[in-house]
């Protein structure tokens, strides 16, 4: 996934209405009117949200007679999850190294200072 596609995915998902639409479409395809019936906003507003999701590649739209069906396209979500999991692994490895360092150096002056700062200044 390119950084541009990742930016499009996250930008489209930044809006709570679009996230709710994605959740709805995860249950199955729906027309614009079916999506709009679930929200307290106008059909044109829903249509604009759907266009943003389509532009980001998160949904596909097809036309049958006068109805336009919207369905979720999962590949960008999978790519975003892969990116987030890679960041999680990186930070988890850093935290593991920090923990190992702190365990290997229990008499670190910085650690003693942290313990002293947490001590109750008014013992019973």
PDB file of C-alpha atoms in Angstrom:
ATOM      1  CA  UNK A   1       0.000   0.000   0.000  1.00  0.00           C
ATOM      2  CA  UNK A   2       1.341   3.427  -0.847  1.00  0.00           C
ATOM      3  CA  UNK A   3       1.470   6.174   1.731  1.00  0.00           C
ATOM      4  CA  UNK A   4      -1.031   8.120  -0.392  1.00  0.00           C
ATOM      5  CA  UNK A   5      -3.579   5.284  -0.225  1.00  0.00           C
ATOM      6  CA  UNK A   6      -3.008   4.983   3.506  1.00  0.00           C
ATOM      7  CA  UNK A   7      -3.634   8.724   3.876  1.00  0.00           C
ATOM      8  CA  UNK A   8      -6.831   8.441   1.834  1.00  0.00           C
ATOM      9  CA  UNK A   9      -8.027   5.551   4.003  1.00  0.00           C
ATOM     10  CA  UNK A  10      -7.396   7.322   7.300  1.00  0.00           C
ATOM     11  CA  UNK A  11      -8.761  10.648   6.033  1.00  0.00           C
ATOM     12  CA  UNK A  12     -11.989   8.978   4.904  1.00  0.00           C
ATOM     13  CA  UNK A  13     -12.330   7.200   8.240  1.00  0.00           C
ATOM     14  CA  UNK A  14     -11.696  10.380  10.241  1.00  0.00           C
ATOM     15  CA  UNK A  15     -15.375  11.286  10.009  1.00  0.00           C
ATOM     16  CA  UNK A  16     -17.733   9.467  12.432  1.00  0.00           C
ATOM     17  CA  UNK A  17     -20.579   9.358   9.904  1.00  0.00           C
ATOM     18  CA  UNK A  18     -18.347   7.647   7.351  1.00  0.00           C
ATOM     19  CA  UNK A  19     -17.162   5.161   9.972  1.00  0.00           C
ATOM     20  CA  UNK A  20     -20.812   4.403  10.762  1.00  0.00           C
ATOM     21  CA  UNK A  21     -21.526   3.942   7.049  1.00  0.00           C
ATOM     22  CA  UNK A  22     -18.601   1.522   6.805  1.00  0.00           C
ATOM     23  CA  UNK A  23     -20.015  -0.411   9.761  1.00  0.00           C
ATOM     24  CA  UNK A  24     -23.398  -0.545   8.044  1.00  0.00           C
ATOM     25  CA  UNK A  25     -21.924  -1.707   4.731  1.00  0.00           C
ATOM     26  CA  UNK A  26     -19.933  -4.391   6.543  1.00  0.00           C
ATOM     27  CA  UNK A  27     -23.321  -6.071   7.080  1.00  0.00           C
ATOM     28  CA  UNK A  28     -23.993  -6.069   3.327  1.00  0.00           C
ATOM     29  CA  UNK A  29     -24.504  -3.838   0.338  1.00  0.00           C
ATOM     30  CA  UNK A  30     -27.061  -1.045   0.454  1.00  0.00           C
ATOM     31  CA  UNK A  31     -28.455   1.674  -1.772  1.00  0.00           C
ATOM     32  CA  UNK A  32     -27.972   5.360  -1.017  1.00  0.00           C
ATOM     33  CA  UNK A  33     -31.562   5.576   0.245  1.00  0.00           C
ATOM     34  CA  UNK A  34     -31.113   2.506   2.467  1.00  0.00           C
ATOM     35  CA  UNK A  35     -27.979   4.054   3.978  1.00  0.00           C
ATOM     36  CA  UNK A  36     -29.652   7.462   4.352  1.00  0.00           C
ATOM     37  CA  UNK A  37     -32.619   5.905   6.180  1.00  0.00           C
ATOM     38  CA  UNK A  38     -30.254   4.998   9.025  1.00  0.00           C
ATOM     39  CA  UNK A  39     -28.936   8.529   9.575  1.00  0.00           C
ATOM     40  CA  UNK A  40     -30.502  11.841  10.629  1.00  0.00           C
ATOM     41  CA  UNK A  41     -28.960  13.689   7.660  1.00  0.00           C
ATOM     42  CA  UNK A  42     -30.103  14.290   4.095  1.00  0.00           C
ATOM     43  CA  UNK A  43     -29.710  11.909   1.170  1.00  0.00           C
ATOM     44  CA  UNK A  44     -27.374  14.379  -0.612  1.00  0.00           C
ATOM     45  CA  UNK A  45     -25.163  14.519   2.501  1.00  0.00           C
ATOM     46  CA  UNK A  46     -25.018  10.712   2.623  1.00  0.00           C
ATOM     47  CA  UNK A  47     -24.203  10.685  -1.082  1.00  0.00           C
ATOM     48  CA  UNK A  48     -21.265  13.039  -0.464  1.00  0.00           C
ATOM     49  CA  UNK A  49     -19.979  10.765   2.316  1.00  0.00           C
ATOM     50  CA  UNK A  50     -20.286   7.768  -0.008  1.00  0.00           C
ATOM     51  CA  UNK A  51     -18.309   9.619  -2.689  1.00  0.00           C
ATOM     52  CA  UNK A  52     -15.492  10.245  -0.192  1.00  0.00           C
ATOM     53  CA  UNK A  53     -15.468   6.562   0.768  1.00  0.00           C
ATOM     54  CA  UNK A  54     -15.481   5.589  -2.908  1.00  0.00           C
ATOM     55  CA  UNK A  55     -12.666   8.035  -3.685  1.00  0.00           C
ATOM     56  CA  UNK A  56     -10.603   6.434  -0.937  1.00  0.00           C
ATOM     57  CA  UNK A  57     -11.262   2.997  -2.417  1.00  0.00           C
ATOM     58  CA  UNK A  58     -13.136   1.817   0.674  1.00  0.00           C
ATOM     59  CA  UNK A  59     -16.389   1.126  -1.163  1.00  0.00           C
ATOM     60  CA  UNK A  60     -17.434   0.304  -4.681  1.00  0.00           C
ATOM     61  CA  UNK A  61     -20.619   1.522  -6.265  1.00  0.00           C
ATOM     62  CA  UNK A  62     -22.586  -0.269  -8.959  1.00  0.00           C
ATOM     63  CA  UNK A  63     -25.695   0.742 -10.820  1.00  0.00           C
ATOM     64  CA  UNK A  64     -28.738  -1.422 -11.489  1.00  0.00           C
ATOM     65  CA  UNK A  65     -31.567   0.444 -13.199  1.00  0.00           C
ATOM     66  CA  UNK A  66     -32.156   3.543 -11.050  1.00  0.00           C
ATOM     67  CA  UNK A  67     -30.520   2.069  -7.932  1.00  0.00           C
ATOM     68  CA  UNK A  68     -26.895   2.541  -7.031  1.00  0.00           C
ATOM     69  CA  UNK A  69     -25.613  -0.214  -4.740  1.00  0.00           C
ATOM     70  CA  UNK A  70     -22.706   0.410  -2.382  1.00  0.00           C
ATOM     71  CA  UNK A  71     -20.514  -2.364  -1.086  1.00  0.00           C
ATOM     72  CA  UNK A  72     -17.452  -2.457   1.106  1.00  0.00           C
ATOM     73  CA  UNK A  73     -14.037  -3.013  -0.480  1.00  0.00           C
ATOM     74  CA  UNK A  74     -11.863  -4.611   2.206  1.00  0.00           C
ATOM     75  CA  UNK A  75      -8.329  -4.431   0.756  1.00  0.00           C
ATOM     76  CA  UNK A  76      -7.604  -0.874   1.991  1.00  0.00           C
ATOM     77  CA  UNK A  77      -8.755  -1.878   5.496  1.00  0.00           C
ATOM     78  CA  UNK A  78      -6.442  -4.892   5.439  1.00  0.00           C
ATOM     79  CA  UNK A  79      -3.553  -2.681   4.338  1.00  0.00           C
ATOM     80  CA  UNK A  80      -4.296  -0.149   7.095  1.00  0.00           C
ATOM     81  CA  UNK A  81      -4.406  -2.962   9.671  1.00  0.00           C
ATOM     82  CA  UNK A  82      -1.065  -4.302   8.422  1.00  0.00           C
ATOM     83  CA  UNK A  83       0.443  -0.821   8.808  1.00  0.00           C
ATOM     84  CA  UNK A  84      -0.965  -0.412  12.349  1.00  0.00           C
ATOM     85  CA  UNK A  85       0.189  -3.882  13.390  1.00  0.00           C
ATOM     86  CA  UNK A  86       3.704  -3.126  12.151  1.00  0.00           C
ATOM     87  CA  UNK A  87       3.730   0.057  14.266  1.00  0.00           C
ATOM     88  CA  UNK A  88       2.444  -1.948  17.242  1.00  0.00           C
ATOM     89  CA  UNK A  89       5.216  -4.524  16.818  1.00  0.00           C
ATOM     90  CA  UNK A  90       7.835  -1.759  16.624  1.00  0.00           C
ATOM     91  CA  UNK A  91       6.638  -0.066  19.807  1.00  0.00           C
ATOM     92  CA  UNK A  92       6.185  -3.361  21.640  1.00  0.00           C
ATOM     93  CA  UNK A  93       9.796  -4.292  20.810  1.00  0.00           C
ATOM     94  CA  UNK A  94      10.965  -0.912  22.112  1.00  0.00           C
ATOM     95  CA  UNK A  95       9.008  -1.343  25.346  1.00  0.00           C
ATOM     96  CA  UNK A  96      10.392  -4.868  25.754  1.00  0.00           C
ATOM     97  CA  UNK A  97      13.964  -3.536  25.356  1.00  0.00           C
ATOM     98  CA  UNK A  98      13.270  -0.759  27.858  1.00  0.00           C
ATOM     99  CA  UNK A  99      11.842  -3.234  30.354  1.00  0.00           C
ATOM    100  CA  UNK A 100      14.858  -5.536  29.913  1.00  0.00           C
ATOM    101  CA  UNK A 101      17.206  -2.590  30.442  1.00  0.00           C
ATOM    102  CA  UNK A 102      15.405  -1.478  33.602  1.00  0.00           C
ATOM    103  CA  UNK A 103      15.426  -5.025  34.981  1.00  0.00           C
ATOM    104  CA  UNK A 104      19.143  -5.384  34.220  1.00  0.00           C
ATOM    105  CA  UNK A 105      19.936  -2.094  35.988  1.00  0.00           C
ATOM    106  CA  UNK A 106      17.730  -2.019  39.102  1.00  0.00           C
ATOM    107  CA  UNK A 107      20.054   0.417  40.905  1.00  0.00           C
ATOM    108  CA  UNK A 108      19.778   3.010  38.171  1.00  0.00           C
ATOM    109  CA  UNK A 109      19.827   6.451  39.871  1.00  0.00           C
ATOM    110  CA  UNK A 110      16.908   7.566  37.736  1.00  0.00           C
ATOM    111  CA  UNK A 111      14.853   4.657  39.076  1.00  0.00           C
ATOM    112  CA  UNK A 112      15.785   5.492  42.692  1.00  0.00           C
ATOM    113  CA  UNK A 113      14.714   9.083  42.105  1.00  0.00           C
ATOM    114  CA  UNK A 114      11.413   7.891  40.702  1.00  0.00           C
ATOM    115  CA  UNK A 115      10.882   5.697  43.768  1.00  0.00           C
ATOM    116  CA  UNK A 116      11.785   8.589  46.090  1.00  0.00           C
ATOM    117  CA  UNK A 117       9.397  10.911  44.269  1.00  0.00           C
ATOM    118  CA  UNK A 118       6.574   8.400  44.728  1.00  0.00           C
ATOM    119  CA  UNK A 119       7.289   7.940  48.434  1.00  0.00           C
ATOM    120  CA  UNK A 120       4.757   9.398  50.836  1.00  0.00           C
ATOM    121  CA  UNK A 121       6.243  12.686  52.147  1.00  0.00           C
ATOM    122  CA  UNK A 122       4.134  12.328  55.312  1.00  0.00           C
ATOM    123  CA  UNK A 123       4.638   8.796  56.653  1.00  0.00           C
ATOM    124  CA  UNK A 124       2.299   7.683  59.450  1.00  0.00           C
TER     125      UNK A 124
END
